Coordinates of C-alpha atoms in Angstrom, one line a residue:
M205 CA 9.7 332.5 162.0
K206 CA 9.7 331.8 158.3
Q207 CA 12.2 334.6 157.7
I208 CA 14.8 333.2 160.5
R209 CA 17.5 330.7 159.0
N210 CA 19.5 329.1 161.9
F211 CA 22.5 327.4 160.7
C212 CA 26.4 326.2 162.0
I213 CA 29.6 325.8 160.1
I214 CA 30.8 322.2 160.3
A215 CA 34.3 321.2 159.2
H216 CA 38.2 319.6 159.5
I217 CA 40.7 321.9 161.3
D218 CA 42.4 324.3 159.1
H219 CA 39.6 323.7 156.4
G220 CA 39.2 327.2 156.8
K221 CA 35.8 327.8 158.7
S222 CA 36.5 330.9 160.7
T223 CA 37.8 332.9 157.0
L224 CA 34.5 331.8 155.8
A225 CA 32.3 333.4 158.2
D226 CA 34.4 336.5 158.0
R227 CA 33.1 337.1 154.6
L228 CA 29.5 336.3 155.3
L229 CA 30.0 338.9 158.3
E230 CA 30.7 341.5 155.4
Y231 CA 29.4 340.6 152.7
T232 CA 25.9 341.2 154.7
N233 CA 27.4 344.0 156.3
T234 CA 26.9 342.5 160.0
I235 CA 30.4 344.6 160.3
S236 CA 31.8 347.6 159.1
K237 CA 35.3 347.8 157.3
R238 CA 37.0 349.3 159.9
E239 CA 35.9 346.6 162.5
M240 CA 36.9 344.0 160.0
Q241 CA 40.2 341.6 161.2
D242 CA 41.2 338.1 160.3
Q243 CA 38.8 335.2 162.0
V244 CA 36.6 338.4 164.1
L245 CA 34.9 335.8 165.6
D246 CA 38.0 333.8 167.3
D247 CA 38.0 336.4 170.4
M248 CA 40.8 335.2 172.6
D249 CA 44.2 335.4 172.4
L250 CA 44.7 332.4 172.7
E251 CA 42.4 331.2 169.4
K252 CA 44.3 334.3 167.4
E253 CA 47.9 332.8 168.2
R254 CA 47.6 329.3 167.6
G255 CA 45.2 329.6 164.6
I256 CA 42.2 327.7 165.9
T257 CA 38.7 328.1 167.7
I258 CA 38.2 326.7 170.3
K259 CA 35.0 328.0 171.1
S260 CA 31.6 328.5 169.0
H261 CA 30.8 331.6 168.4
A262 CA 27.0 332.8 167.4
I263 CA 26.5 335.9 165.4
Q264 CA 22.9 337.5 164.4
M265 CA 23.2 338.9 160.5
D266 CA 21.0 340.4 158.4
Y267 CA 20.4 339.5 154.6
E268 CA 18.2 340.8 152.0
Y269 CA 17.1 338.3 149.2
K270 CA 14.3 338.9 146.2
G271 CA 13.0 341.5 147.8
Q272 CA 12.5 339.4 151.2
K273 CA 14.6 340.3 154.4
Y274 CA 15.9 337.3 156.3
V275 CA 17.8 337.1 160.0
L276 CA 20.5 334.6 159.8
N277 CA 22.0 333.2 162.7
L278 CA 25.6 331.8 162.1
I279 CA 27.8 329.7 165.2
D280 CA 31.1 329.2 163.9
T281 CA 32.8 326.1 165.4
P282 CA 35.9 324.6 166.0
G283 CA 37.3 321.8 164.4
H284 CA 39.2 319.7 166.5
V285 CA 38.9 316.4 168.0
D286 CA 38.6 317.3 171.3
F287 CA 36.3 320.6 170.9
S288 CA 33.6 318.2 169.4
Y289 CA 31.7 319.2 172.2
E290 CA 31.4 322.4 171.6
V291 CA 30.5 321.1 167.9
S292 CA 27.5 318.9 169.3
R293 CA 25.8 321.7 171.0
S294 CA 25.8 324.3 168.2
I295 CA 24.4 321.5 165.9
A296 CA 21.4 320.7 168.8
A297 CA 20.5 324.9 168.4
C298 CA 20.0 324.5 164.2
E299 CA 18.6 323.5 161.9
G300 CA 21.3 323.3 158.9
A301 CA 25.3 323.6 158.4
L302 CA 27.4 324.3 156.1
L303 CA 29.7 321.7 155.7
I304 CA 33.2 322.7 154.3
V305 CA 35.9 320.8 152.4
D306 CA 39.5 322.0 151.4
A307 CA 39.7 321.6 148.2
A308 CA 43.4 320.6 148.2
Q309 CA 43.0 318.5 151.1
G310 CA 39.4 317.0 150.5
I311 CA 37.5 314.5 152.9
Q312 CA 39.8 314.1 156.3
A313 CA 38.4 312.4 159.5
Q314 CA 36.6 315.4 161.1
T315 CA 34.6 315.9 158.6
I316 CA 33.0 312.4 157.8
S317 CA 32.9 312.5 162.3
N318 CA 31.1 316.1 162.1
L319 CA 28.9 315.3 159.8
Y320 CA 27.4 312.4 161.3
L321 CA 26.8 314.6 164.7
A322 CA 24.4 316.4 162.3
L323 CA 23.0 313.6 160.9
E324 CA 22.1 312.1 163.7
H325 CA 20.4 315.9 164.7
D326 CA 18.0 315.4 160.8
L327 CA 20.1 319.1 159.4
E328 CA 20.1 320.1 156.5
I329 CA 23.6 319.9 155.2
I330 CA 25.0 322.8 152.8
P331 CA 28.2 320.9 151.0
I332 CA 30.9 323.5 150.2
M333 CA 34.0 323.0 148.7
N334 CA 36.4 326.0 150.1
K335 CA 40.0 327.5 149.2
I336 CA 39.3 327.1 145.5
D337 CA 41.7 329.3 144.4
L338 CA 44.8 328.1 145.5
P339 CA 47.0 326.2 143.5
S340 CA 46.9 322.6 144.7
A341 CA 43.5 322.6 144.7
E342 CA 42.0 319.6 143.1
P343 CA 38.2 320.3 142.7
E344 CA 36.9 317.7 140.7
L345 CA 38.6 314.9 143.0
V346 CA 36.9 316.4 145.7
K347 CA 33.5 316.7 144.7
D348 CA 33.6 312.8 144.1
Q349 CA 34.5 312.1 147.5
I350 CA 31.8 314.8 148.9
V351 CA 29.0 312.9 146.2
D352 CA 30.2 309.0 147.6
L353 CA 30.3 310.6 151.3
L354 CA 26.6 312.7 150.9
G355 CA 25.4 310.9 147.9
C356 CA 24.5 314.6 146.7
K357 CA 24.2 315.6 143.2
R358 CA 27.4 317.5 142.0
E359 CA 25.5 320.5 141.1
D360 CA 24.5 320.7 144.8
I361 CA 28.2 320.9 145.7
L362 CA 29.3 325.2 146.2
S363 CA 32.6 326.2 145.5
A364 CA 33.6 329.5 147.5
S365 CA 36.8 330.8 148.7
G366 CA 37.1 332.5 152.1
K367 CA 39.7 334.4 151.2
T368 CA 39.5 335.9 147.6
G369 CA 35.3 336.2 148.9
M370 CA 34.3 334.3 145.9
G371 CA 30.9 332.3 145.9
V372 CA 29.5 333.5 149.3
H373 CA 26.6 335.1 147.7
E374 CA 26.0 332.0 146.6
I375 CA 26.2 330.3 149.9
L376 CA 23.9 333.2 151.5
H377 CA 21.0 332.4 148.7
A378 CA 21.8 328.6 149.6
V379 CA 21.2 329.2 153.2
V380 CA 17.8 330.8 152.7
E381 CA 16.4 328.4 150.4
R382 CA 17.4 325.5 151.6
I383 CA 17.7 325.4 155.4
P384 CA 13.9 325.1 156.6
P385 CA 12.4 327.8 158.9
P386 CA 12.7 326.7 162.4
K387 CA 9.3 325.3 163.9
G388 CA 7.2 325.8 167.4
E389 CA 4.8 328.1 168.1
E390 CA 4.7 331.6 170.0
T391 CA 1.5 330.8 171.5
A392 CA 3.0 327.4 173.2
P393 CA 4.8 327.6 176.8
L394 CA 8.4 329.1 176.7
Q395 CA 10.8 325.9 176.4
A396 CA 14.8 327.6 175.1
L397 CA 17.6 325.7 175.1
I398 CA 21.3 326.7 176.6
F399 CA 24.0 326.0 174.4
D400 CA 26.4 328.1 175.8
S401 CA 27.5 330.6 178.9
V402 CA 29.8 333.6 179.5
F403 CA 31.1 334.7 182.5
N404 CA 31.0 339.0 183.0
S405 CA 33.1 340.1 186.1
F406 CA 30.4 343.3 185.8
R407 CA 27.0 341.6 184.8
G408 CA 28.1 337.8 186.5
I409 CA 26.5 334.8 183.7
I410 CA 25.1 335.1 180.5
A411 CA 23.5 332.8 179.5
Y412 CA 22.9 332.1 174.9
F413 CA 19.8 329.9 174.2
R414 CA 17.8 329.0 171.1
I415 CA 14.1 329.7 171.6
Y416 CA 12.0 326.4 170.1
N417 CA 8.7 327.7 171.4
G418 CA 6.8 330.5 173.4
Q419 CA 8.6 333.9 174.0
I420 CA 10.6 335.6 176.6
K421 CA 9.9 339.6 177.6
K422 CA 12.0 341.5 179.4
G423 CA 11.7 341.7 183.4
E424 CA 9.2 338.2 183.6
K425 CA 10.7 335.2 185.7
V426 CA 12.1 333.0 184.2
K427 CA 12.8 329.5 185.5
F428 CA 15.7 326.7 184.7
V429 CA 14.4 323.3 184.9
N430 CA 17.4 321.4 185.9
T431 CA 18.3 323.3 188.7
G432 CA 14.9 324.6 189.5
M433 CA 15.8 328.1 190.9
E434 CA 14.0 330.8 189.1
Y435 CA 15.2 334.2 187.8
N436 CA 14.0 337.6 186.4
A437 CA 15.0 338.6 182.8
D438 CA 16.6 341.3 183.6
E439 CA 18.0 342.0 179.9
I440 CA 17.5 339.7 177.2
G441 CA 18.9 340.8 173.3
V442 CA 20.2 339.0 170.2
L443 CA 24.1 338.6 169.5
R444 CA 25.3 340.5 167.4
L445 CA 28.7 341.5 167.0
K446 CA 28.3 342.9 170.3
P447 CA 25.3 341.9 172.1
E448 CA 22.0 344.0 171.4
P449 CA 19.0 344.5 174.1
R450 CA 15.5 343.6 172.9
D451 CA 12.8 343.8 175.0
V452 CA 10.9 340.6 173.7
V453 CA 13.0 337.6 171.8
K454 CA 10.5 335.4 170.2
T455 CA 10.1 331.6 168.7
G456 CA 13.2 330.9 166.8
D457 CA 15.4 332.9 167.9
V458 CA 19.4 332.9 168.9
G459 CA 19.8 335.1 172.3
Y460 CA 21.5 336.1 175.6
I461 CA 19.9 336.4 179.1
I462 CA 21.6 338.1 181.7
S463 CA 19.5 337.2 185.2
G464 CA 22.3 338.5 188.0
I465 CA 23.3 334.7 188.7
K466 CA 26.5 334.3 190.1
E467 CA 27.4 331.0 190.8
A468 CA 28.7 329.0 188.2
K469 CA 26.7 325.8 189.2
E470 CA 23.5 327.7 188.5
V471 CA 23.9 327.4 184.6
K472 CA 24.5 323.7 182.6
V473 CA 24.5 324.1 179.6
G474 CA 21.7 321.9 177.8
D475 CA 19.6 322.8 180.4
T476 CA 15.9 324.2 179.5
I477 CA 14.5 328.0 180.5
T478 CA 10.8 327.9 180.6
G479 CA 8.5 330.7 181.9
S480 CA 7.6 330.7 186.0
S481 CA 4.0 331.0 185.2
N482 CA 3.2 328.6 182.9
P483 CA 6.0 326.1 182.7
G484 CA 7.0 323.6 179.2
E485 CA 8.7 320.8 179.9
A486 CA 12.5 319.8 179.7
I487 CA 14.2 319.5 175.8
K488 CA 15.3 316.4 175.2
G489 CA 18.2 314.8 173.2
F490 CA 21.5 316.4 174.9
E491 CA 23.9 314.3 176.3
D492 CA 26.2 315.3 179.5
V493 CA 29.9 315.3 178.6
K494 CA 32.3 312.3 179.4
P495 CA 35.9 313.4 180.1
M496 CA 38.2 310.9 178.1
V497 CA 41.8 312.0 179.9
F498 CA 42.5 313.2 183.5
A499 CA 44.9 315.0 185.4
G500 CA 46.0 316.6 188.5
I501 CA 46.3 320.1 188.4
Y502 CA 47.8 321.9 191.6
P503 CA 48.8 325.4 192.8
V504 CA 52.4 325.7 192.7
D505 CA 52.1 327.2 196.6
T506 CA 49.4 325.3 198.7
E507 CA 48.3 328.8 199.6
D508 CA 46.7 330.2 196.3
F509 CA 44.6 326.5 196.9
E510 CA 41.1 328.4 197.3
E511 CA 41.9 331.2 194.6
L512 CA 42.7 328.6 191.7
R513 CA 39.1 327.0 192.8
Y514 CA 37.6 330.1 192.0
S515 CA 39.6 330.3 188.5
M516 CA 38.8 326.5 187.9
E517 CA 34.6 327.7 188.6
K518 CA 34.7 330.6 186.1
L519 CA 36.7 328.9 183.7
Q520 CA 34.1 325.7 183.7
L521 CA 31.5 328.9 182.6
N522 CA 33.2 329.5 179.7
D523 CA 33.9 325.5 179.0
A524 CA 30.9 323.4 179.9
S525 CA 33.5 320.3 178.8
L526 CA 35.7 320.7 181.9
T527 CA 34.9 318.5 185.4
W528 CA 37.0 318.4 188.5
E529 CA 36.6 317.4 191.9
P530 CA 38.6 318.0 194.5
E531 CA 42.4 315.4 195.8
S532 CA 45.2 316.1 197.6
S533 CA 48.4 314.4 196.7
A534 CA 51.4 313.6 199.5
A535 CA 53.9 314.9 197.0
L536 CA 51.8 318.1 195.7
G537 CA 49.7 319.0 198.7
F538 CA 45.7 319.8 197.7
G539 CA 44.3 320.7 193.9
F540 CA 42.1 318.9 191.8
R541 CA 41.5 316.1 189.3
C542 CA 40.5 317.4 186.1
G543 CA 38.7 315.5 183.3
F544 CA 39.6 316.8 180.4
L545 CA 38.5 315.7 176.6
G546 CA 42.0 315.1 174.9
M547 CA 45.9 316.0 175.5
L548 CA 45.0 319.6 173.4
H549 CA 42.1 320.6 175.9
M550 CA 43.8 320.1 178.8
E551 CA 47.1 322.1 177.7
I552 CA 44.8 324.9 176.5
V553 CA 42.8 324.7 180.1
Q554 CA 46.2 325.2 181.6
E555 CA 47.7 327.8 179.2
R556 CA 44.3 330.0 180.0
L557 CA 44.6 329.5 183.9
E558 CA 48.1 331.4 183.2
R559 CA 46.7 333.8 181.3
E560 CA 43.2 335.0 182.6
F561 CA 43.6 334.3 185.9
N562 CA 47.6 335.0 186.6
M563 CA 47.7 330.6 188.5
T564 CA 50.9 329.3 187.5
V565 CA 50.3 325.3 187.9
I566 CA 51.7 321.9 188.0
T567 CA 50.1 319.3 185.5
T568 CA 50.3 316.0 186.4
V569 CA 50.9 312.4 184.2
P570 CA 47.6 312.6 182.7
N571 CA 45.8 309.3 182.8
V572 CA 42.1 307.9 182.1
S573 CA 39.4 306.3 184.5
Y574 CA 39.5 302.4 184.6
L575 CA 37.2 299.7 186.7
A576 CA 38.6 297.3 189.2
H577 CA 36.7 294.4 189.8
K578 CA 37.7 293.2 193.6
T579 CA 37.3 289.3 194.9
D580 CA 34.4 290.1 197.1
G581 CA 32.5 291.5 193.8
E582 CA 32.8 295.1 194.6
T583 CA 33.7 297.6 191.3
V584 CA 35.6 300.5 192.1
V585 CA 36.1 303.4 189.8
V586 CA 40.1 304.6 189.5
N587 CA 40.7 307.4 187.9
N588 CA 43.3 308.1 189.9
P589 CA 46.4 305.3 190.5
T590 CA 46.9 306.2 193.7
D591 CA 42.9 304.7 194.6
L592 CA 44.0 301.4 193.6
P593 CA 42.8 298.6 195.8
D594 CA 45.5 296.5 196.9
P595 CA 46.7 293.9 194.5
G596 CA 45.8 290.7 196.3
R597 CA 42.1 291.6 196.5
I598 CA 41.9 292.5 192.9
D599 CA 40.1 290.1 190.8
Y600 CA 41.0 291.8 187.3
I601 CA 41.1 295.7 185.1
E602 CA 38.8 296.9 182.8
E603 CA 40.1 299.9 180.6
P604 CA 38.2 302.1 178.5
Y605 CA 38.4 301.5 174.7
I606 CA 37.9 303.7 171.6
K607 CA 37.5 303.1 167.8
S608 CA 39.8 305.2 166.0
N609 CA 39.1 306.3 162.3
I610 CA 42.6 306.9 160.6
I611 CA 42.3 308.8 156.7
T612 CA 46.0 309.0 155.5
K613 CA 48.0 308.6 152.6
S614 CA 48.3 305.2 151.4
E615 CA 52.4 305.5 151.6
F616 CA 52.0 306.0 155.3
I617 CA 50.2 302.9 155.9
G618 CA 53.0 300.9 157.4
P619 CA 54.6 303.4 160.0
V620 CA 50.9 304.4 161.2
M621 CA 49.9 300.6 161.4
S622 CA 53.3 299.7 162.9
L623 CA 52.5 302.8 165.9
C624 CA 49.0 301.2 166.5
I625 CA 49.8 298.1 167.3
E626 CA 52.9 299.2 169.8
K627 CA 49.7 301.1 170.9
R628 CA 47.8 297.2 171.6
G629 CA 45.7 298.5 168.6
Q630 CA 43.7 295.6 166.5
I631 CA 42.7 296.6 163.1
I632 CA 39.3 296.1 162.4
N633 CA 38.9 297.8 158.8
Q634 CA 40.9 299.6 156.0
N635 CA 39.4 300.4 152.6
Y636 CA 40.5 303.0 150.7
L637 CA 38.5 305.8 149.6
T638 CA 40.8 306.9 146.6
A639 CA 43.7 305.7 145.2
D640 CA 46.4 306.9 147.2
R641 CA 43.7 308.1 150.3
V642 CA 42.9 304.8 153.1
E643 CA 41.1 305.0 156.0
L644 CA 41.8 302.5 158.7
V645 CA 39.2 301.8 161.8
F646 CA 41.0 300.4 164.6
E647 CA 40.3 299.3 168.1
M648 CA 42.6 300.6 171.3
P649 CA 43.1 301.2 174.9
L650 CA 42.3 305.0 175.5
G651 CA 45.2 304.9 178.0
E652 CA 47.7 304.5 175.2
V653 CA 46.5 307.2 173.1
V654 CA 46.7 310.4 176.1
F655 CA 50.2 309.9 176.1
D656 CA 52.1 310.9 172.8
F657 CA 50.6 309.1 169.9
F658 CA 48.7 311.7 168.8
D659 CA 51.9 314.3 168.0
R660 CA 53.7 310.7 166.7
L661 CA 51.0 310.0 164.4
K662 CA 51.3 313.6 163.0
S663 CA 54.7 313.4 162.8
I664 CA 55.1 309.4 161.3
S665 CA 52.3 310.3 158.6
K666 CA 54.4 314.5 157.9
G667 CA 51.6 315.9 158.9
Y668 CA 48.4 314.1 156.2
A669 CA 46.9 311.6 159.0
S670 CA 44.0 312.9 160.4
F671 CA 42.0 311.3 163.9
D672 CA 39.4 310.5 165.4
Y673 CA 37.8 308.8 168.0
H674 CA 35.0 307.6 169.9
P675 CA 34.3 305.4 173.4
I676 CA 33.4 301.6 173.1
G677 CA 33.0 300.4 176.3
M678 CA 35.4 299.0 178.7
K679 CA 37.8 295.6 178.1
Q680 CA 39.1 293.6 180.5
S681 CA 42.9 294.3 180.7
D682 CA 46.3 292.4 182.8
L683 CA 47.3 296.4 184.1
A684 CA 49.9 297.0 186.6
K685 CA 50.3 299.7 189.2
L686 CA 53.9 301.6 188.5
D687 CA 55.3 303.6 191.4
I688 CA 58.1 305.9 191.2
L689 CA 60.6 306.2 194.1
L690 CA 62.3 309.0 194.9
N691 CA 65.4 308.4 197.8
G692 CA 62.7 305.7 198.3
E693 CA 59.9 307.8 198.7
P694 CA 57.0 307.0 196.4
V695 CA 55.6 310.3 194.6
D696 CA 52.3 309.7 193.7
A697 CA 51.7 312.4 190.8
L698 CA 54.2 310.3 188.9
S699 CA 52.6 306.8 189.7
A700 CA 51.2 305.3 186.4
L701 CA 48.6 302.2 185.4
I702 CA 50.3 300.2 182.8
H703 CA 49.6 297.2 180.7
R704 CA 52.5 294.9 182.2
S705 CA 53.9 293.8 179.5
N706 CA 55.0 297.6 178.9
A707 CA 56.4 298.7 182.3
Y708 CA 59.8 297.1 182.7
D709 CA 60.5 299.3 179.7
F710 CA 58.1 302.1 180.7
G711 CA 60.3 302.1 184.3
K712 CA 63.4 302.1 182.8
K713 CA 62.8 305.0 180.6
I714 CA 61.0 307.2 183.3
C715 CA 64.0 306.9 185.6
E716 CA 66.5 308.0 183.4
K717 CA 64.5 310.8 182.1
L718 CA 64.4 311.8 185.6
K719 CA 67.9 311.4 186.4
E720 CA 68.2 314.4 183.4
L721 CA 66.1 316.5 185.0
I722 CA 66.3 316.2 188.4
P723 CA 69.0 319.2 189.9
R724 CA 71.8 317.3 192.1
Q725 CA 71.8 317.8 195.4
Q726 CA 74.1 317.7 198.2
F727 CA 73.1 314.0 199.0
E728 CA 73.0 310.5 196.2
I729 CA 69.6 310.3 195.3
P730 CA 68.3 306.8 193.7
I731 CA 64.9 306.9 191.6
Q732 CA 63.3 303.5 191.2
A733 CA 60.1 302.0 189.7
A734 CA 58.6 300.2 191.4
I735 CA 55.6 297.4 190.7
G736 CA 54.2 296.4 194.0
A737 CA 57.0 295.6 196.1
K738 CA 59.6 294.7 193.1
I739 CA 62.0 297.4 192.0
I740 CA 61.7 296.9 188.2
A741 CA 64.5 299.9 187.0
R742 CA 67.4 302.2 189.0
E743 CA 69.1 305.2 188.1
T744 CA 71.2 307.1 190.5
I745 CA 71.6 310.6 190.8
R746 CA 74.9 311.4 191.7
A747 CA 76.0 313.7 194.9
I748 CA 77.2 317.1 194.6
R749 CA 80.8 317.0 196.8
K750 CA 83.7 319.2 197.8
D751 CA 87.0 318.0 197.9
V752 CA 87.6 317.7 201.1
T753 CA 91.2 316.2 200.6
A754 CA 92.3 318.8 199.0
K755 CA 94.1 320.3 202.1
C756 CA 96.1 316.9 202.9
Y757 CA 98.9 317.5 200.6
G758 CA 101.8 314.5 201.4
G759 CA 101.7 312.9 204.7
D760 CA 99.7 309.3 205.1
I761 CA 96.7 308.0 203.6
S762 CA 94.3 307.6 206.9
R763 CA 94.7 311.3 207.4
K764 CA 92.9 311.8 204.6
R765 CA 90.2 308.5 204.9
K766 CA 89.8 309.6 207.8
L767 CA 88.0 313.0 206.3
L768 CA 86.3 311.0 203.5
E769 CA 84.8 309.0 206.3
K770 CA 83.4 311.5 208.2
Q771 CA 82.3 313.5 204.8
K772 CA 80.7 309.6 204.2
E773 CA 78.6 310.5 207.4
G774 CA 77.4 313.7 206.7
K775 CA 76.1 312.6 203.3
K776 CA 74.1 310.0 204.8
R777 CA 72.6 311.9 207.3
M778 CA 71.9 314.6 204.9
K779 CA 69.9 312.0 202.9
Q780 CA 68.2 310.9 205.7
V781 CA 66.3 314.0 206.4
G782 CA 67.4 315.6 202.3
S783 CA 63.9 316.4 200.7
V784 CA 64.0 316.4 196.9
E785 CA 62.5 319.2 194.6
I786 CA 60.8 318.2 191.6
P787 CA 60.3 320.3 188.7
Q788 CA 57.1 321.0 186.4
S789 CA 59.5 319.8 183.9
A790 CA 59.9 315.8 185.5
F791 CA 55.8 315.9 185.8
M792 CA 55.2 316.4 181.9
A793 CA 58.7 313.8 181.3
V794 CA 56.5 311.1 181.0
L795 CA 54.8 312.8 177.4
K796 CA 58.1 313.1 175.4
L797 CA 59.6 309.8 176.8
N798 CA 60.1 308.9 173.1
D799 CA 61.8 312.3 171.7

């Protein structure tokens, strides 16, 4: 065990985690020159295309230092705020972390929040300044920022470049010297934490674990504490570039187990594996994920509902932070109410459903969950605006608030503040990290952030602002349910809970947007926005008309009048029976109201 080191790589988006991981694999000869490619651990097409890490990836490396052989278990983590759950799971399985800071960009919001996550778990932090070869790098300035943040010595900070490979051996030396070996007893009852799971269509579910006490032998009976289920360990092993089977995996190791599990519900990330004959206790300190944004996902064709359910189960295995439950909508039929960690997470899930499972889906307007307190003292959780009780029986409504940290250049303070105030934010704190970098702390409603906040923040700050948030609880607000009526029929998938002061403006914008997006029919379609029985905005899509008077040239006006009246009657009848097809773009239009 003294020869084992478990560590992860944490940083802000685009600070070069995956590139540095490539160099570590190359310098430890874990991967041959022939197999080498950029971001070798990002194995999903989506990750390669977008240049972001979505899932954490674990891999084992061998390294010889001062004549001793060491086993290094590395976990590469995502940087985006929506995937911080992946980061927290990786941190739970490690003793140390490489904190990477871009030498050109300096410390950003996600650097700080990931650092706090690591410090909560008492991890040994090794600060690394990456991208030192860039012409725009400011090493001295960034070193000052790191010293201020960590309170470490300047000489503890390592300089490296993931691109050229400079400083990589120093990092490996620091990992061996500074990160403590895992603690635990090989003779104690087995305790292993599941930190990830993937689905393989031939082998079933593969769970990744980290052993804290005891050991697993091939073929022995194991028990999953949370679900109480028992299985045979058909195959166990360690995670190299490809999984390598072993006969025994010991304390401190990171490995995988295949036990023929087919059901997604039977493996919970954060669960403890223990022996059937001599069971140990569950490992504490691993919390369940809290979804932030809710949206409905519906199949385009109602017959595909069961297939969509099957796809969602498979996806949930690979992405433990996705939560869902069945629901039905009058406009869209049967589907699922899904909980996501943020807007990027929602986009990724939708894209993965389309790519990996060939499911074309309709996503409804995202919202958050509210608490409605009724006059009789009952409290109702509202995940969907259609679940809201009758307005006459509601005493008050509470909505979730978040504390957001925005780090930006001082020249963008004005626009960033006005955006936050427009989103009903209240400034709590403002401090200068350096002469031209400011941290702004706001309290604001989460419901205002899920729409287009992040995109707008990036565009007003020319991409310089970084954003991070965490929930702080519920607060009372004056909210109203806004319904959208098409041809007099409410479309439940478009209704939203919105602050009364914004309702009129929002209703008007959404009606104008729908007028552009819904194709014209043979009959006139009114689009209305309503709060209760009160219509607050209206637009009309004109009917497509045929010129029925074309054949009446000359003659009496009454003949033309008669034909036009006859056409009007037909249009009226059509309007009563006609139904309006709503395109997918109309459901997502709400997110782009300010474009």
